[in-house]
XYZ file of C-alpha atoms in Angstrom:
540
model
C 60.205 -16.945 -70.730
C 57.170 -15.031 -69.854
C 54.694 -14.229 -72.996
C 52.162 -11.454 -72.762
C 49.176 -13.488 -72.800
C 50.051 -15.845 -69.951
C 48.085 -15.592 -66.791
C 49.721 -14.241 -63.742
C 48.889 -16.039 -60.335
C 49.635 -14.298 -56.951
C 50.357 -16.158 -53.976
C 50.986 -15.183 -50.288
C 49.996 -15.250 -46.773
C 46.956 -13.163 -45.497
C 47.736 -9.205 -45.748
C 50.250 -9.799 -48.457
C 48.251 -7.444 -50.493
C 47.399 -9.488 -53.404
C 43.804 -8.576 -54.175
C 45.157 -4.782 -54.140
C 48.573 -5.477 -56.249
C 46.425 -7.829 -58.296
C 43.884 -5.244 -59.475
C 46.859 -2.794 -60.050
C 48.803 -5.289 -62.089
C 45.796 -6.010 -64.157
C 45.321 -2.492 -64.865
C 48.298 -1.942 -66.413
C 48.720 -4.859 -68.619
C 44.965 -4.572 -69.512
C 44.444 -8.023 -68.224
C 41.023 -9.349 -66.624
C 41.398 -9.151 -62.622
C 40.015 -12.625 -60.903
C 39.975 -12.715 -57.142
C 39.485 -16.604 -56.280
C 38.072 -15.743 -52.827
C 35.364 -13.480 -54.714
C 34.315 -16.164 -57.147
C 33.960 -18.456 -54.370
C 31.532 -15.856 -52.417
C 29.738 -14.944 -55.469
C 28.956 -18.743 -55.871
C 27.917 -19.770 -52.673
C 26.234 -16.544 -51.854
C 27.799 -15.979 -48.595
C 31.360 -14.305 -47.496
C 34.508 -16.275 -46.635
C 34.500 -15.930 -42.874
C 30.533 -17.132 -43.114
C 31.921 -20.279 -44.744
C 34.577 -20.829 -42.340
C 32.143 -20.501 -39.618
C 29.191 -22.950 -40.882
C 31.321 -25.525 -42.890
C 34.868 -25.428 -41.610
C 38.240 -24.942 -43.475
C 38.250 -28.110 -45.401
C 34.902 -27.760 -47.096
C 35.931 -24.262 -48.184
C 39.685 -25.742 -49.615
C 37.189 -28.120 -51.545
C 35.342 -24.765 -53.067
C 38.740 -23.266 -53.556
C 40.095 -26.295 -55.535
C 36.883 -26.122 -57.564
C 37.029 -22.711 -58.269
C 40.718 -22.962 -59.664
C 39.740 -25.987 -61.683
C 37.310 -23.805 -63.476
C 39.968 -21.267 -64.734
C 41.857 -24.021 -66.603
C 41.308 -22.563 -69.971
C 41.512 -18.758 -68.887
C 44.362 -16.562 -70.547
C 45.303 -13.248 -69.971
C 44.290 -13.099 -66.341
C 46.030 -11.744 -63.025
C 44.616 -14.309 -60.639
C 44.738 -13.503 -56.772
C 44.395 -16.871 -54.650
C 43.683 -17.331 -51.275
C 46.643 -17.843 -48.580
C 46.029 -21.358 -48.180
C 45.669 -22.393 -51.730
C 49.405 -23.725 -51.786
C 48.778 -26.547 -49.220
C 47.185 -28.911 -51.789
C 49.458 -30.617 -54.176
C 46.706 -30.578 -56.714
C 46.301 -26.804 -56.427
C 49.764 -26.208 -57.063
C 50.022 -28.417 -59.915
C 47.065 -26.634 -61.395
C 48.566 -23.352 -60.842
C 51.844 -24.222 -62.636
C 50.098 -25.203 -65.468
C 47.822 -22.309 -65.668
C 50.465 -19.561 -65.634
C 53.420 -17.544 -63.693
C 53.278 -17.940 -60.146
C 54.418 -14.821 -58.245
C 54.936 -14.676 -54.485
C 54.349 -11.796 -52.458
C 56.379 -12.057 -49.097
C 56.108 -9.979 -46.353
C 57.527 -10.091 -42.790
C 55.037 -11.667 -40.123
C 54.854 -7.995 -38.483
C 54.048 -6.226 -42.006
C 51.346 -8.927 -42.508
C 49.516 -8.462 -38.884
C 49.702 -4.771 -39.549
C 47.897 -5.042 -42.787
C 45.583 -7.553 -41.219
C 44.513 -5.332 -38.306
C 43.111 -2.984 -41.053
C 40.744 -5.674 -42.381
C 37.740 -7.499 -40.853
C 37.550 -10.222 -43.615
C 40.478 -12.336 -42.700
C 38.585 -15.896 -40.948
C 42.055 -17.008 -39.731
C 43.291 -13.756 -38.438
C 43.329 -13.714 -34.771
C 46.099 -10.850 -33.948
C 46.355 -11.449 -29.853
C 49.706 -12.895 -28.651
C 48.632 -16.659 -29.019
C 46.935 -15.827 -32.451
C 50.376 -14.433 -33.566
C 51.990 -17.278 -32.227
C 49.349 -19.384 -34.703
C 50.161 -17.159 -37.526
C 53.834 -17.651 -37.348
C 53.468 -21.210 -37.240
C 51.018 -21.219 -40.160
C 53.280 -18.861 -42.481
C 56.164 -21.510 -41.650
C 54.070 -24.234 -42.673
C 53.142 -22.450 -46.002
C 56.657 -20.998 -46.730
C 58.188 -23.882 -48.591
C 55.184 -24.184 -50.999
C 55.139 -20.382 -51.456
C 58.916 -20.751 -52.489
C 57.629 -22.758 -55.571
C 56.854 -19.581 -57.059
C 58.382 -18.414 -60.579
C 59.035 -15.067 -58.954
C 59.498 -13.538 -55.112
C 58.916 -10.184 -54.158
C 59.535 -8.858 -51.133
C 56.696 -6.325 -50.559
C 57.283 -5.068 -46.805
C 58.476 -1.319 -47.768
C 56.721 -0.952 -51.253
C 53.344 0.321 -52.071
C 50.866 -1.516 -54.539
C 52.089 0.379 -57.284
C 55.736 -0.462 -56.629
C 54.834 -3.985 -56.328
C 53.108 -4.327 -59.506
C 56.237 -2.568 -61.393
C 58.684 -5.082 -59.739
C 56.634 -7.867 -60.697
C 56.641 -6.560 -64.454
C 60.478 -5.951 -64.473
C 60.766 -9.446 -62.855
C 58.907 -11.409 -65.421
C 59.997 -9.116 -68.370
C 63.803 -10.415 -67.382
C 63.000 -13.952 -66.844
C 64.502 -15.929 -70.053
C 65.514 -19.229 -69.810
C 67.194 -20.088 -68.139
C 65.546 -18.982 -65.041
C 67.088 -17.822 -61.939
C 65.570 -17.913 -58.058
C 67.371 -15.279 -56.210
C 68.303 -15.286 -52.320
C 69.841 -12.033 -50.664
C 72.155 -12.111 -47.877
C 71.725 -8.888 -45.898
C 75.091 -7.567 -44.578
C 75.030 -3.955 -45.155
C 77.897 -3.151 -47.669
C 78.873 -6.686 -47.887
C 75.646 -8.073 -49.283
C 75.524 -10.123 -52.078
C 72.892 -12.351 -54.002
C 72.681 -16.041 -53.896
C 70.947 -17.062 -57.601
C 69.832 -20.840 -57.972
C 68.331 -22.073 -61.213
C 68.770 -24.847 -63.905
C 71.296 -24.489 -66.552
C 72.358 -21.221 -65.100
C 76.416 -21.960 -65.602
C 76.088 -20.433 -68.813
C 75.183 -17.076 -67.749
C 77.720 -16.810 -64.840
C 79.477 -13.960 -66.760
C 76.368 -12.091 -67.330
C 75.240 -12.428 -63.442
C 78.823 -10.834 -62.353
C 78.736 -7.724 -64.703
C 76.119 -6.006 -62.706
C 77.790 -5.926 -59.495
C 81.124 -3.988 -59.925
C 83.071 -7.429 -60.405
C 86.657 -6.887 -61.348
C 87.052 -7.686 -65.103
C 90.627 -9.831 -64.393
C 89.574 -13.155 -62.715
C 91.106 -16.402 -62.042
C 89.093 -19.593 -62.270
C 89.983 -21.848 -59.324
C 88.943 -25.387 -59.775
C 89.963 -29.041 -59.407
C 91.073 -31.731 -61.486
C 87.470 -33.646 -61.094
C 85.467 -30.475 -61.929
C 87.585 -28.855 -64.633
C 86.735 -31.376 -67.170
C 82.757 -31.147 -66.352
C 82.068 -27.517 -66.307
C 85.277 -25.372 -66.407
C 85.102 -24.871 -70.291
C 81.466 -23.397 -69.893
C 82.289 -21.254 -67.036
C 85.302 -19.897 -69.046
C 83.391 -19.266 -71.942
C 80.463 -17.660 -70.118
C 83.008 -15.039 -68.480
C 85.113 -14.296 -71.582
C 81.430 -13.960 -73.470
C 80.768 -11.286 -71.022
C 84.202 -9.384 -71.207
C 85.867 -11.202 -68.419
C 89.599 -11.879 -68.771
C 89.976 -15.335 -67.589
C 92.998 -17.601 -66.362
C 92.681 -20.958 -64.641
C 94.051 -22.486 -61.702
C 93.847 -26.042 -61.312
C 93.918 -27.680 -57.860
C 94.410 -31.688 -57.261
C 91.313 -33.109 -55.700
C 90.705 -33.981 -52.064
C 90.182 -32.911 -48.781
C 94.419 -33.578 -48.033
C 95.202 -30.796 -50.503
C 93.266 -28.294 -48.230
C 96.715 -26.870 -46.926
C 98.697 -23.946 -46.496
C 100.887 -25.315 -49.341
C 97.888 -25.567 -51.993
C 97.163 -22.009 -50.925
C 100.493 -20.738 -51.240
C 100.532 -22.177 -54.787
C 97.661 -20.142 -55.751
C 99.290 -17.039 -54.602
C 102.180 -18.098 -56.733
C 100.173 -18.332 -59.837
C 98.481 -14.987 -58.938
C 102.006 -13.171 -58.574
C 103.351 -14.536 -61.689
C 100.271 -13.838 -63.792
C 100.355 -10.333 -62.693
C 97.358 -10.299 -60.493
C 96.713 -7.281 -58.214
C 94.019 -6.129 -55.819
C 92.039 -4.962 -58.917
C 91.709 -8.904 -59.622
C 89.210 -11.388 -58.583
C 88.599 -15.326 -57.843
C 86.050 -17.607 -58.910
C 85.706 -20.795 -56.995
C 84.358 -23.515 -59.235
C 83.793 -26.611 -57.341
C 82.672 -28.413 -53.708
C 83.569 -27.017 -50.250
C 86.878 -27.920 -50.134
C 87.593 -25.565 -53.479
C 85.352 -23.143 -52.165
C 87.152 -22.712 -48.877
C 90.576 -22.730 -50.421
C 89.803 -20.226 -52.921
C 87.924 -18.175 -50.579
C 90.956 -18.181 -48.087
C 93.109 -17.200 -50.757
C 90.941 -14.262 -51.907
C 90.522 -13.546 -48.139
C 94.646 -13.009 -47.836
C 96.218 -12.407 -51.239
C 96.814 -8.430 -51.609
C 94.860 -8.118 -47.728
C 91.906 -9.486 -49.804
C 90.399 -9.221 -53.093
C 86.640 -10.144 -54.146
C 85.671 -13.681 -55.369
C 82.340 -15.438 -56.253
C 81.635 -18.751 -55.324
C 79.996 -21.388 -57.906
C 79.545 -24.616 -56.010
C 78.894 -27.775 -57.601
C 78.147 -30.009 -54.789
C 74.996 -30.108 -52.621
C 76.800 -29.697 -49.235
C 78.743 -26.493 -50.702
C 75.257 -25.090 -52.329
C 73.496 -25.049 -49.281
C 76.393 -24.616 -46.441
C 80.012 -23.917 -47.173
C 79.326 -21.472 -50.320
C 76.940 -19.355 -47.838
C 78.233 -17.063 -45.232
C 81.867 -16.019 -45.753
C 83.706 -18.907 -43.808
C 86.763 -19.813 -45.390
C 89.817 -21.685 -44.401
C 92.255 -24.754 -44.620
C 93.329 -27.496 -42.468
C 96.159 -27.845 -40.160
C 97.921 -30.974 -39.295
C 96.258 -30.706 -35.716
C 92.890 -30.086 -36.619
C 90.113 -29.447 -39.362
C 89.325 -25.641 -40.374
C 91.736 -24.460 -37.675
C 93.464 -21.539 -40.216
C 90.653 -19.344 -41.975
C 88.984 -15.951 -42.305
C 85.760 -14.690 -42.749
C 85.656 -12.986 -46.231
C 82.066 -12.599 -47.877
C 81.609 -13.713 -51.804
C 80.189 -11.028 -54.179
C 77.813 -13.554 -55.620
C 76.782 -17.333 -55.260
C 76.020 -19.042 -58.408
C 73.954 -22.603 -58.042
C 73.212 -24.659 -60.859
C 71.363 -27.707 -60.088
C 72.325 -29.639 -63.078
C 75.818 -30.114 -61.771
C 74.121 -32.287 -59.416
C 73.377 -35.023 -62.274
C 77.011 -35.780 -62.040
C 77.417 -36.224 -58.273
C 77.676 -39.498 -56.844
C 74.666 -40.607 -54.958
C 76.711 -40.630 -51.654
C 77.692 -37.373 -52.100
C 74.290 -35.964 -52.752
C 72.760 -37.971 -49.633
C 75.453 -36.211 -47.544
C 74.685 -32.905 -48.657
C 70.933 -33.666 -47.837
C 72.128 -33.991 -44.376
C 72.762 -30.685 -44.272
C 69.388 -29.549 -45.920
C 67.620 -31.613 -43.159
C 69.320 -29.749 -40.799
C 67.650 -26.359 -41.675
C 64.209 -27.957 -41.256
C 64.975 -29.285 -37.926
C 66.314 -26.475 -36.298
C 64.597 -23.186 -37.761
C 61.850 -24.335 -40.189
C 59.510 -27.066 -39.158
C 57.300 -26.252 -42.195
C 60.331 -26.835 -44.454
C 60.804 -30.062 -42.667
C 57.470 -31.211 -43.331
C 57.996 -30.404 -47.260
C 61.047 -32.533 -47.273
C 59.253 -35.593 -45.945
C 56.788 -35.140 -48.586
C 59.213 -34.786 -51.251
C 61.635 -37.467 -50.810
C 61.170 -39.074 -54.321
C 61.510 -35.829 -56.302
C 64.561 -35.065 -54.604
C 66.065 -38.362 -54.764
C 65.363 -38.579 -58.669
C 67.024 -34.913 -58.871
C 63.895 -33.159 -60.180
C 65.099 -29.703 -60.929
C 61.841 -28.055 -59.120
C 62.352 -29.925 -56.034
C 65.801 -29.152 -55.959
C 65.433 -25.503 -56.524
C 63.224 -25.171 -53.837
C 65.059 -27.125 -51.177
C 68.126 -25.163 -52.110
C 66.772 -22.081 -52.137
C 64.890 -22.732 -48.796
C 68.374 -23.733 -47.134
C 70.144 -20.720 -48.173
C 67.355 -18.239 -47.377
C 67.726 -19.940 -43.775
C 71.308 -19.810 -43.770
C 71.416 -16.072 -45.004
C 68.827 -15.045 -42.432
C 71.001 -16.762 -39.599
C 74.317 -15.067 -41.297
C 72.714 -11.794 -41.388
C 71.950 -12.031 -37.620
C 75.422 -12.986 -36.695
C 77.875 -13.008 -39.264
C 80.919 -13.674 -36.984
C 79.378 -16.742 -35.019
C 79.101 -14.736 -31.705
C 76.042 -16.345 -30.743
C 72.826 -17.476 -33.053
C 74.925 -18.646 -35.943
C 76.241 -21.443 -33.390
C 73.068 -23.303 -33.932
C 74.291 -24.251 -37.543
C 76.437 -26.791 -35.670
C 73.421 -29.045 -34.876
C 74.680 -32.618 -35.179
C 78.307 -31.249 -35.703
C 80.064 -31.544 -32.221
C 79.464 -35.314 -32.061
C 79.706 -35.566 -35.955
C 82.850 -34.071 -35.936
C 84.236 -36.351 -33.644
C 82.934 -39.537 -35.363
C 84.414 -38.168 -38.594
C 87.761 -37.663 -36.764
C 88.055 -41.302 -34.907
C 87.027 -43.126 -37.665
C 89.337 -41.795 -39.888
C 88.805 -39.223 -42.542
C 87.317 -40.824 -45.708
C 85.482 -43.509 -43.693
C 82.247 -41.038 -43.353
C 81.384 -38.196 -45.721
C 80.848 -35.143 -43.538
C 77.474 -35.214 -43.914
C 77.126 -38.969 -42.866
C 78.463 -37.723 -39.816
C 76.637 -34.919 -39.318
C 73.405 -37.209 -39.873
C 74.440 -39.423 -36.944
C 75.524 -36.376 -35.053
C 71.493 -34.992 -35.631
C 70.139 -38.361 -34.193
C 72.418 -38.210 -31.128
C 71.328 -34.484 -30.498
C 67.717 -35.393 -30.922
C 68.597 -38.118 -28.423
C 69.973 -35.674 -25.972
C 66.971 -33.298 -26.763
C 64.411 -35.950 -25.782
C 66.276 -36.576 -22.617
C 66.190 -32.705 -21.377
C 62.631 -32.212 -22.428
C 63.182 -30.440 -25.499
C 61.447 -32.930 -28.107
C 59.628 -35.913 -28.031
C 60.147 -39.410 -28.912
C 57.944 -38.817 -32.076
C 60.082 -36.063 -33.009
C 63.215 -38.174 -33.183
C 61.493 -41.035 -35.091
C 60.535 -38.314 -37.803
C 64.153 -37.130 -37.689
C 65.515 -40.731 -38.322
C 63.030 -41.796 -40.829
C 64.009 -38.788 -43.087
C 67.571 -39.415 -42.623
C 67.310 -42.838 -43.578
C 65.026 -42.086 -46.424
C 68.142 -40.469 -48.105
C 70.114 -43.511 -47.307
C 72.091 -41.631 -44.514
C 73.572 -43.596 -41.485
C 71.997 -42.777 -37.940
C 73.779 -44.969 -35.485
C 77.407 -44.404 -34.549
C 80.122 -46.809 -34.941
C 81.910 -48.643 -32.220
C 84.119 -46.207 -30.671
C 85.741 -45.471 -27.503
C 83.702 -43.153 -25.362
C 86.438 -41.953 -23.721
C 88.078 -40.897 -27.112
C 84.959 -39.258 -28.240
C 84.644 -37.385 -25.087
C 87.906 -36.347 -25.941
C 87.375 -35.451 -29.303
C 84.498 -33.446 -28.550
C 86.385 -31.375 -25.909
C 88.828 -30.325 -28.524
C 85.680 -29.132 -30.393
C 85.820 -25.467 -31.262
C 82.354 -25.007 -29.137
C 83.965 -26.580 -26.151
C 85.281 -24.386 -23.222
C 87.200 -24.941 -20.198
C 85.756 -28.507 -20.374
C 82.240 -27.285 -20.694
C 80.580 -28.280 -24.045
C 77.718 -26.148 -25.718
C 75.772 -28.414 -27.240
C 73.072 -27.496 -29.989
C 69.870 -29.315 -29.639
C 66.468 -29.108 -31.359
C 63.385 -27.732 -29.654
C 60.748 -30.144 -31.332
C 60.932 -29.551 -35.184
C 61.812 -26.421 -36.335
C 63.086 -24.930 -33.099
C 66.585 -24.770 -31.133
C 68.586 -24.045 -28.059
C 72.071 -24.550 -26.930
C 72.679 -25.925 -23.622
C 76.286 -26.413 -21.747
C 76.668 -29.734 -20.677
C 79.358 -29.809 -17.769
C 79.823 -33.527 -17.434
C 79.595 -34.654 -21.455
C 80.728 -38.046 -20.546
C 77.620 -39.145 -18.505
C 75.247 -37.064 -20.840
C 76.922 -38.927 -23.947
C 76.635 -42.583 -22.127
C 73.370 -42.067 -21.063
C 72.490 -41.175 -25.091
C 74.676 -44.412 -26.155
C 72.530 -46.507 -23.491
C 69.479 -45.370 -25.351
C 70.980 -46.509 -28.530
C 71.960 -49.906 -27.029
C 75.444 -49.363 -27.849
C 77.098 -48.005 -24.449
């Protein structure tokens, strides 16, 4: 919990308003205000721009680390930091010991507008090429900014309003603490809450969103003994009337029969359009419960409480719900956005190691096609993630959810941009299907598919061999497979042709552009294209 004597450390990119907001915040609290850049300028007797020009960035970063270290015994201060301070691991450790870290976030367009009015930005070239460099720099730093205790979006806020948001956010942060991502979909917008030990406050999280007071908790026979009791108690403590619906565990039960059984339980229990569902479990439970919510009484609200990494970073976010058909996976479904996604990273402690690794494939995907800085962060935090360090898990999950939320907000119904989330899935689904469901976890098949897609991207000139090697190395570090099994090329091509992204024999394939970019190409002769890739692997 934030105490009144704690320091507040403001981080963010150039132009975020750290100094202006910091002074406002210090004035309100009666705190001392410390601008780290001003401390360095005072000690060196020259401006930051002059230090960069004469000594270079590395020398300045060393001065910055030294200045931060001198504040180790400081109390009751608001500290504004430089935009690049988060890049050094030692700095991040010192700031965490020093107080509560607040990230002042803004869009690049907002930041550039603010920087244009300042002449003290050593790295701020606002030309076309300069903006491209700033965008890349922001992407590199973003995962480290995301480690903050509190994130405030400042685009439309004055300094006074931002300070008020910080005070309110810190005052409301009691253990367990939640980090939040918003999925912006107009009237269908909803929050994703991520934290450690927050399962017990699910009921409180639902009380503020006009969520119906009569709920059915849908879970399965594996998850129920672990977490259902805590969730039911949390809901009842918050004033909800809670009933439970227990499903058998397994992909084979993701069928219309299972959904029909849920309808029956709801009807027998007197549930109506003023009721809601809460899905507690992995992707199968979430998909089934979401589809039941989308179709019962022509649609009722629901919340997602995912307990597997794959569900937390992928299936619980974006409103895709559905069931399998004897002729294929997820062929019956609906778009139905949840009211809340509530993620407790402690549920991953009971997840088998193989399931965790499968979820990491989807996490890596986000870095590969959208955020190169996040990919680099993953490379440097492999050990933390493998040992399930809560802080690293929260950052990885929040960053993954942030990326997916941004993509979904731009293309809810997968008419264009959202299709890039299928990176690795076209070939991966074929492998999963032909090998027999259960031989490969979904994420394992996607890992193989990402490797194949990256090799295809290299053939088309979209990435380098070094990019492919980085992907392979990161996948292997999480014990994921990267080589396809021995399968008939003809059968693989036929299975890919049945993919939802295929149209009239032409396959739309998602490729990475370098690391952190994406493109979609139509492959008119997928057989030859795939044969060439498999030849590169020495297996075709």
